[in-house]
Short mmCIF file of C-alpha atoms in Angstrom, two decimals:
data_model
loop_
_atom_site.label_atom_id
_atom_site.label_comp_id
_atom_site.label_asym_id
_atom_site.label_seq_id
_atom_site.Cartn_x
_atom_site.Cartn_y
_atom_site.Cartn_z
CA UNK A 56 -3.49 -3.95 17.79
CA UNK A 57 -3.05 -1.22 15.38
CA UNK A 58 -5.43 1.44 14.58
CA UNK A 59 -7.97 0.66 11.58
CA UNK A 60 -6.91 3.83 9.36
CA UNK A 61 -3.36 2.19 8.96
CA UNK A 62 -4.97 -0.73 7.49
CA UNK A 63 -7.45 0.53 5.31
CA UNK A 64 -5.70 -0.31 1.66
CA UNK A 65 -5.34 -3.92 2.89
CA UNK A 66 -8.45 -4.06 4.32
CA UNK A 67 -9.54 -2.91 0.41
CA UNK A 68 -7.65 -5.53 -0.80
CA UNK A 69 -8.75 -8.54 2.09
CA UNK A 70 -12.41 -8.46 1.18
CA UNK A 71 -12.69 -8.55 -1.99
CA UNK A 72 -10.18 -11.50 -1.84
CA UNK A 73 -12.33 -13.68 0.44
CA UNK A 74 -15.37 -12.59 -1.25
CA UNK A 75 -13.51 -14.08 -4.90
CA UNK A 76 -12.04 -17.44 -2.52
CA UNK A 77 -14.81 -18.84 -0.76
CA UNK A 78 -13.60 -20.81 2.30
CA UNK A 79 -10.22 -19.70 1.96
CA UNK A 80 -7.89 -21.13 5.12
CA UNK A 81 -6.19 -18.72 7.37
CA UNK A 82 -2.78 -20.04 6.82
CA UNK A 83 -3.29 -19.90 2.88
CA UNK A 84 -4.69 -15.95 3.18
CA UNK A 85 -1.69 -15.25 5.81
CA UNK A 86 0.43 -16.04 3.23
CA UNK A 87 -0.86 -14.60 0.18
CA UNK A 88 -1.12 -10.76 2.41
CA UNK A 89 2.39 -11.59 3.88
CA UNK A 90 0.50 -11.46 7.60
CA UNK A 91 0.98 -13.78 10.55
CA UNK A 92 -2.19 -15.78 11.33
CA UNK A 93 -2.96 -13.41 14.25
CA UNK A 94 -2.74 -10.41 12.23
CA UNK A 95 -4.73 -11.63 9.87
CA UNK A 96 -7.64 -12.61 12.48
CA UNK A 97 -6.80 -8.89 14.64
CA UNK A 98 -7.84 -7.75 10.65
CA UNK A 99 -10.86 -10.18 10.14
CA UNK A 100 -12.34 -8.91 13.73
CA UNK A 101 -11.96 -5.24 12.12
CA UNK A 102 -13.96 -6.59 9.38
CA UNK A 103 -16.63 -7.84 10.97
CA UNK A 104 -16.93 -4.13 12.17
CA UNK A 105 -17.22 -2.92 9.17
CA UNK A 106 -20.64 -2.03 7.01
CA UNK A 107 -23.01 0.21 6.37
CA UNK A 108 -24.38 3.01 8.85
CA UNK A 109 -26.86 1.82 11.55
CA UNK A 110 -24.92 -0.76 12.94
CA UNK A 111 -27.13 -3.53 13.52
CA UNK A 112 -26.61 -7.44 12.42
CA UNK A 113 -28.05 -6.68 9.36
CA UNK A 114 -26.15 -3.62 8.30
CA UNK A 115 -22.42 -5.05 8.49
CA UNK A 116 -20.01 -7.31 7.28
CA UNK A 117 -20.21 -11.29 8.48
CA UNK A 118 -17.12 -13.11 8.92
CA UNK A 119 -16.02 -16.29 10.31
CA UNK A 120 -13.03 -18.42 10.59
CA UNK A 121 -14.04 -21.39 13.02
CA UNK A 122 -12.30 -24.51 11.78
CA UNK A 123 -9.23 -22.00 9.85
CA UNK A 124 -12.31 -21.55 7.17
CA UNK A 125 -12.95 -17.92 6.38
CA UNK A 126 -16.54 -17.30 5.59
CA UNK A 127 -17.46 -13.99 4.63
CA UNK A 128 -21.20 -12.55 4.06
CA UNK A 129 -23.33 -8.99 3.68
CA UNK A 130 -20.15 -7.55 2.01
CA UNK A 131 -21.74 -6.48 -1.15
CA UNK A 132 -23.68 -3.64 0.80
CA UNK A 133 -20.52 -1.63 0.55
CA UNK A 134 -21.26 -1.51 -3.38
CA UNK A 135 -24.11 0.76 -2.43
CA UNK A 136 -23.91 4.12 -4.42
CA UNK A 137 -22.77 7.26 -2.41
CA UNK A 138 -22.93 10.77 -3.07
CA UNK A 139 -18.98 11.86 -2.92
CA UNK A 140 -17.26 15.47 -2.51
CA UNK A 141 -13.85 16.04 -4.80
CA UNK A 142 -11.65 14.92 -2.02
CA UNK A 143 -13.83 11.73 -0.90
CA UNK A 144 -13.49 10.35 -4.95
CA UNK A 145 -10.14 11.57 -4.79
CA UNK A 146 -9.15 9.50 -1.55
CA UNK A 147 -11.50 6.74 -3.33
CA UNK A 148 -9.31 6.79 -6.22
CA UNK A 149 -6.45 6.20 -3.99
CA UNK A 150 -7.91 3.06 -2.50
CA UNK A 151 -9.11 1.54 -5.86
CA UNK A 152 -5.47 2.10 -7.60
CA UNK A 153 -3.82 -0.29 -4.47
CA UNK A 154 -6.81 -2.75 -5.31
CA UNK A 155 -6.02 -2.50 -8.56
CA UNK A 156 -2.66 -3.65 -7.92
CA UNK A 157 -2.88 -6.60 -6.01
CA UNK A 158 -2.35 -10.03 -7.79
CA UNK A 159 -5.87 -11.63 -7.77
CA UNK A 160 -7.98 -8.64 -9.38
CA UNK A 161 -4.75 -8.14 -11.95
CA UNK A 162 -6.25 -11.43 -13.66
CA UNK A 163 -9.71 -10.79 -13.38
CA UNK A 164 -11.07 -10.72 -16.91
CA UNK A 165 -12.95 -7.57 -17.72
CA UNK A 166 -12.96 -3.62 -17.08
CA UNK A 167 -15.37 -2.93 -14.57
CA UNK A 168 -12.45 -1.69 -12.39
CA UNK A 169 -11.22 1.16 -14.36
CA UNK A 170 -14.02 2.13 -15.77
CA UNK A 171 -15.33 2.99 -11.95
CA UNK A 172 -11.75 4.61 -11.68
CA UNK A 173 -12.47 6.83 -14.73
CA UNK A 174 -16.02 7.90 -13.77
CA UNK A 175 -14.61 8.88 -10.29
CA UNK A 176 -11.85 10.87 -12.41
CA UNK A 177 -14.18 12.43 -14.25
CA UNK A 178 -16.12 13.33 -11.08
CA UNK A 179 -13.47 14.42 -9.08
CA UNK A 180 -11.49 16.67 -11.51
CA UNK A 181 -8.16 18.07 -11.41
CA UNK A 182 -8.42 17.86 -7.57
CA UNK A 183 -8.26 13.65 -8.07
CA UNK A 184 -5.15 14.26 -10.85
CA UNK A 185 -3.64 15.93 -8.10
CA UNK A 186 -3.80 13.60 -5.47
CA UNK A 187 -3.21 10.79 -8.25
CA UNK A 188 0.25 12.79 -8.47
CA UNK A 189 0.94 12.48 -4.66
CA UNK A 190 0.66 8.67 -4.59
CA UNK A 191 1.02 6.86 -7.89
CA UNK A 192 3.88 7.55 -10.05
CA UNK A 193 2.60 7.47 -13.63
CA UNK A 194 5.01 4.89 -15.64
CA UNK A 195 4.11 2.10 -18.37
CA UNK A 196 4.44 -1.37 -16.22
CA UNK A 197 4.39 -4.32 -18.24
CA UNK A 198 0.69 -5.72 -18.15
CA UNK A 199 1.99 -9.23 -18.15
CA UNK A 200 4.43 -8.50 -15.05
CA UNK A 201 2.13 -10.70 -12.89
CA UNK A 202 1.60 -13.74 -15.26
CA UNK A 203 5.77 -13.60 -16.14
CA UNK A 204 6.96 -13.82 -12.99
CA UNK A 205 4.60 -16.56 -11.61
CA UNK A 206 5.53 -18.74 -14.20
CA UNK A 207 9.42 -18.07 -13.38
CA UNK A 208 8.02 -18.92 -9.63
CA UNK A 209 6.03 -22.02 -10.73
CA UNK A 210 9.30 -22.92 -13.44
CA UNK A 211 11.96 -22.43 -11.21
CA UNK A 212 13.52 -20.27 -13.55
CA UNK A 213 15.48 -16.57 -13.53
CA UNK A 214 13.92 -13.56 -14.29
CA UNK A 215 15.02 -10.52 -16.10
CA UNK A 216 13.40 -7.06 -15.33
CA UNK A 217 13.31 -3.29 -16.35
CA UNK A 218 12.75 -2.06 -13.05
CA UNK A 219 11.87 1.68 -12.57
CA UNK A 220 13.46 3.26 -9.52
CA UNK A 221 11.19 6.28 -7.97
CA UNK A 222 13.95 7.62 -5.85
CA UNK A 223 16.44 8.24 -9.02
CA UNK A 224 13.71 8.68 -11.84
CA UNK A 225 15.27 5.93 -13.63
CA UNK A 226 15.01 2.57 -15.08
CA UNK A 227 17.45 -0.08 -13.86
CA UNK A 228 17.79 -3.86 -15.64
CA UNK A 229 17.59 -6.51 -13.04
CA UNK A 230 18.53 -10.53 -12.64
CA UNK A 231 16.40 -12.11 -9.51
CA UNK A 232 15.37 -15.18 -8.63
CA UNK A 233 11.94 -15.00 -7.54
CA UNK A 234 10.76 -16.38 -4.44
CA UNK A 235 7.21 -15.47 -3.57
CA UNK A 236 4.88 -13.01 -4.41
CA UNK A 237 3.42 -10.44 -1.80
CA UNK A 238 0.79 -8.16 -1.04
CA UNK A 239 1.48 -5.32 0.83
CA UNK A 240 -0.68 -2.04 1.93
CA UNK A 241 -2.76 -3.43 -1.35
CA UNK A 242 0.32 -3.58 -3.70
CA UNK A 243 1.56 -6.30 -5.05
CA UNK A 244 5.83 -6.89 -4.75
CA UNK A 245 8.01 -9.92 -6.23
CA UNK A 246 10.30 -10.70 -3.67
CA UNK A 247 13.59 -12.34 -4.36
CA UNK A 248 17.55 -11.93 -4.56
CA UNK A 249 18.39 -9.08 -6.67
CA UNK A 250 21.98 -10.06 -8.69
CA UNK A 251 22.65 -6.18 -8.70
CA UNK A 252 22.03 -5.37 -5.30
CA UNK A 253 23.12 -8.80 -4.11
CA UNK A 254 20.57 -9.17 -1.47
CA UNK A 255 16.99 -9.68 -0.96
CA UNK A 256 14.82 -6.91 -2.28
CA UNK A 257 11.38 -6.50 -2.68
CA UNK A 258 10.12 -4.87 -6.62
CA UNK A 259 6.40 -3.23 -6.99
CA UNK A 260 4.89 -5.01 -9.65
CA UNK A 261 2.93 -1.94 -10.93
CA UNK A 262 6.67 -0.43 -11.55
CA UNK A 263 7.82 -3.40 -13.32
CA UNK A 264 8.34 -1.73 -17.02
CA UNK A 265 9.39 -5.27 -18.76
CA UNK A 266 9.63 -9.06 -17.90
CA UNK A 267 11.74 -12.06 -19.34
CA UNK A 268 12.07 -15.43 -17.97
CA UNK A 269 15.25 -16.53 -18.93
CA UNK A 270 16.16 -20.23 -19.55
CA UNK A 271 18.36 -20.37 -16.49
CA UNK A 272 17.65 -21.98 -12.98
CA UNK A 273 16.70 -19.77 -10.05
CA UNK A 274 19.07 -20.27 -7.43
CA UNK A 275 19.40 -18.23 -4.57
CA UNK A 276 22.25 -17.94 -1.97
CA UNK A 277 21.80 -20.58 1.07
CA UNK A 278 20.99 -17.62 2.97
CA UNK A 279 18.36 -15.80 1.30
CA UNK A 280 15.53 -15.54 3.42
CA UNK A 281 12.06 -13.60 2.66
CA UNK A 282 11.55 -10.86 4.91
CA UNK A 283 8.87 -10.03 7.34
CA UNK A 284 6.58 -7.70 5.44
CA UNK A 285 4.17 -7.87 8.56
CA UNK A 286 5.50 -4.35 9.49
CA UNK A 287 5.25 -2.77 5.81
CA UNK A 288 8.08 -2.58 3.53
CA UNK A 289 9.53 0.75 4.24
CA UNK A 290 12.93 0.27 6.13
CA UNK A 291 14.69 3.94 7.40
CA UNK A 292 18.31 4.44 6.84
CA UNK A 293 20.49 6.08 9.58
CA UNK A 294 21.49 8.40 7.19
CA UNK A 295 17.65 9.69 6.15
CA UNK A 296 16.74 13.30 7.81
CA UNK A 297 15.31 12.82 11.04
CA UNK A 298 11.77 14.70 10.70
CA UNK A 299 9.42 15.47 13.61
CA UNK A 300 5.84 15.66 13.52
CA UNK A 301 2.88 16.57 16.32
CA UNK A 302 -0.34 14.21 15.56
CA UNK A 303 -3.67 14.49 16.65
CA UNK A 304 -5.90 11.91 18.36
CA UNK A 305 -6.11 10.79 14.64
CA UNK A 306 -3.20 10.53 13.25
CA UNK A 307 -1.64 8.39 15.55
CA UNK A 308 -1.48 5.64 13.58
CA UNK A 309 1.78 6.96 12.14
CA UNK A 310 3.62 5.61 15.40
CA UNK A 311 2.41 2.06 14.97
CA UNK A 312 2.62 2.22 10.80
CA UNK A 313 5.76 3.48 10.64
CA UNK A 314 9.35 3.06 12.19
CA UNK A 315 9.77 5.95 15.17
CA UNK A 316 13.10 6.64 16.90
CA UNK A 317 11.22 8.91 19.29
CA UNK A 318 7.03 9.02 20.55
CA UNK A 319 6.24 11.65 23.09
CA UNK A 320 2.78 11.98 24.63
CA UNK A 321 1.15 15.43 24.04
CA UNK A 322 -2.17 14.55 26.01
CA UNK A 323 -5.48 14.40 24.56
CA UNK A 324 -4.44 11.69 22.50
CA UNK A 325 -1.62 14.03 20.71
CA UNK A 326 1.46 12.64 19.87
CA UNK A 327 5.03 13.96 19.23
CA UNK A 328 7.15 11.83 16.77
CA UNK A 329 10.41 11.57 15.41
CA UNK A 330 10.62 9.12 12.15
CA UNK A 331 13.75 9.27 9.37
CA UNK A 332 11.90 10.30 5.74
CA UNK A 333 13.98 8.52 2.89
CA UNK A 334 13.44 11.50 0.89
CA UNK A 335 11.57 14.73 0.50
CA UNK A 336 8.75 13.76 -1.76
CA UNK A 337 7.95 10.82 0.72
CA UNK A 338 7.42 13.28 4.19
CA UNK A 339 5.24 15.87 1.43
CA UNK A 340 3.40 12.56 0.72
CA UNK A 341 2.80 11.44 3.92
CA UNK A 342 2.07 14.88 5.08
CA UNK A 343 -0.81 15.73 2.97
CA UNK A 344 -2.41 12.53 3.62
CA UNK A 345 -2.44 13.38 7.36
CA UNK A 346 -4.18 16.43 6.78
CA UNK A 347 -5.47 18.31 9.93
CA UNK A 348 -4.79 15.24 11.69
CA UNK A 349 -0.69 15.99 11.59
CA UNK A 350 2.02 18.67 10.70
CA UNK A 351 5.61 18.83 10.57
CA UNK A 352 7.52 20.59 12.84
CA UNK A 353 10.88 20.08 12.02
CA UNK A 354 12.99 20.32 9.92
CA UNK A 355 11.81 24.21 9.12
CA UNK A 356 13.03 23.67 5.54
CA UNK A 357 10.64 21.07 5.22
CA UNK A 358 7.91 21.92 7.36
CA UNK A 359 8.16 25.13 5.00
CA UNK A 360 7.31 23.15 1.85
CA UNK A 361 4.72 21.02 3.33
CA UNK A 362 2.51 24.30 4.35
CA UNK A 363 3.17 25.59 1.12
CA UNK A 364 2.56 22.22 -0.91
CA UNK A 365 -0.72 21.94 1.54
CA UNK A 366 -2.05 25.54 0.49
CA UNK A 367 -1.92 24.82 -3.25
CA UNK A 368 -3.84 21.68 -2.67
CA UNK A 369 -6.50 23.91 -0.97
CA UNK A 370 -6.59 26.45 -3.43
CA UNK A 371 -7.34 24.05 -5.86
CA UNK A 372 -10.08 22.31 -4.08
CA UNK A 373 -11.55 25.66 -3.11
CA UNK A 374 -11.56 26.15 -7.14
CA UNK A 375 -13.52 23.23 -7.90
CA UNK A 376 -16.00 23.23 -4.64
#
């Protein structure tokens, strides 16, 4: 089973779910987070852990699923207010943006989402814009992505995107025929075969800049297959820089999260690992979310910028503490 901190954005996104569908099957849920059905029950039994300080019956979340019926219970405690630091409402901002994202609360009517998000803004400060600027990337998506490409699922019909690539800073037009509609980490993806890739790819809804549904029949190769988004949805290339980081007790979720072509046992829990980074900007990412929990060793180059990236982050929080 894998750690709980590795699950916490779908964990954000599960509850809420099952709170909005109740008696929801397993199977139906499964499919709607992209999970097996034993995933999905390894993350109910982490719910049912869950809940407020104290521990007792009365203080955490129920959940059941005898029958394949989820039943879920005592999970609006968690709505009770708490006194937050800058980088608690900053790492709560983080979790309510993936929430935000995912398909079911993207058709909730109402605002009661962002205007928590822009109280905890306010709150936090410029330490919140900055860690907004570590893990959101700040572009117009369409706000009718969601709605357009279920009814090109539900039609049957091709769909034509503007498709903002993070990697190149650019905007890309696309042709796919949609296939199903995933949540992932708390984000929601379209997944279907891409006409200018030729393949399978997987697009993040909240970087989905423009949506038609053309007047033309999806139809995929023979061969197009969804794939398994169990794992997450990052794939390393042979050709991405081989980075190696030492984790504490804590941080050793990034060995079961992510893709490792090397895990060495430090003792005490430590781990060594060696992972490929697709780019710069991803490794400074995933860096600064570890914290004191993790560091990079190598490449110097890069372990360089992550210390140095790390020490403006604290010199701003020192500002605003």
């Amino acid at each position: 089973m894998s750690g709980s901190a590795d699950r916490l954005p779908r964990l954000l996104a599960l509850v809420p779910y099952l709170m909005s569908h109740p008696g929801a099957q397993v199977g139906e849920v499964a499919g709607v987070f992209g999970l097996s059905e034993k995933q999905l029950i390894d993350d109910l039994q982490l719910v049912w852990m869950c809940g407020l300080p104290g521990h007792t019956p009365g203080d955490l979340i129920d959940v059941s699923w005898d029958g394949g019926e989820i039943i879920i219970d005592n999970a609006d405690t968690i709505g009770r207010p708490l006194r937050l630091g800058i980088d608690e409402a900053s790492a709560l901002l983080v979790a309510l943006r993936m929430l935000a994202a995912t398909p079911e609360l993207a058709e909730v009517p109402g605002d009661a989402l962002p205007r928590v998000m822009a109280k905890l803004e306010r709150a936090a400060g410029e330490g919140a814009a900055t860690v907004s600027s570590q893990v959101a990337v700040d572009v117009d998506a369409a706000p009718d992505a969601l709605p357009r490409v279920r009814e090109g699922l539900t039609k049957g019909r091709r769909l034509s995107l503007r498709y903002y690539v993070q990697g190149r800073d650019e905007v890309t037009p696309r042709e796919v025929d949609p296939m199903r509609v995933v949540v992932v980490d708390g984000r929601a993806y379209l997944e279907g075969w891409c006409y200018r890739a030729e393949a399978m790819r997987l697009f993040r809804l909240d970087r989905v800049l423009g949506v038609d549904v053309l007047d033309v029949p999806a139809d995929p190769p023979a061969g197009a297959e969804p794939r398994d988004v169990a794992a997450g949805v990052f794939r390393p290339s042979p050709t991405d820089e081989l980075v190696e980081l030492e984790l504490s007790a804590a941080g050793r979720w990034v060995a079961e999260y992510y893709p490792c072509e090397q895990v060495t046992e430090l003792g005490e829990g430590r781990l060594r690992v060696a992972l490929r980074a697709r780019d710069e900007d991803w490794i400074l990412k995933l860096a600064l979310r570890l914290g004191d929990t993790g560091r990079v060793v190598s490449p110097p180059d890069m372990a360089e910028t992550v210390r140095r990236e790390a020490g403006r982050a604290l010199a701003l929080y020192a500002h605003h503490s």
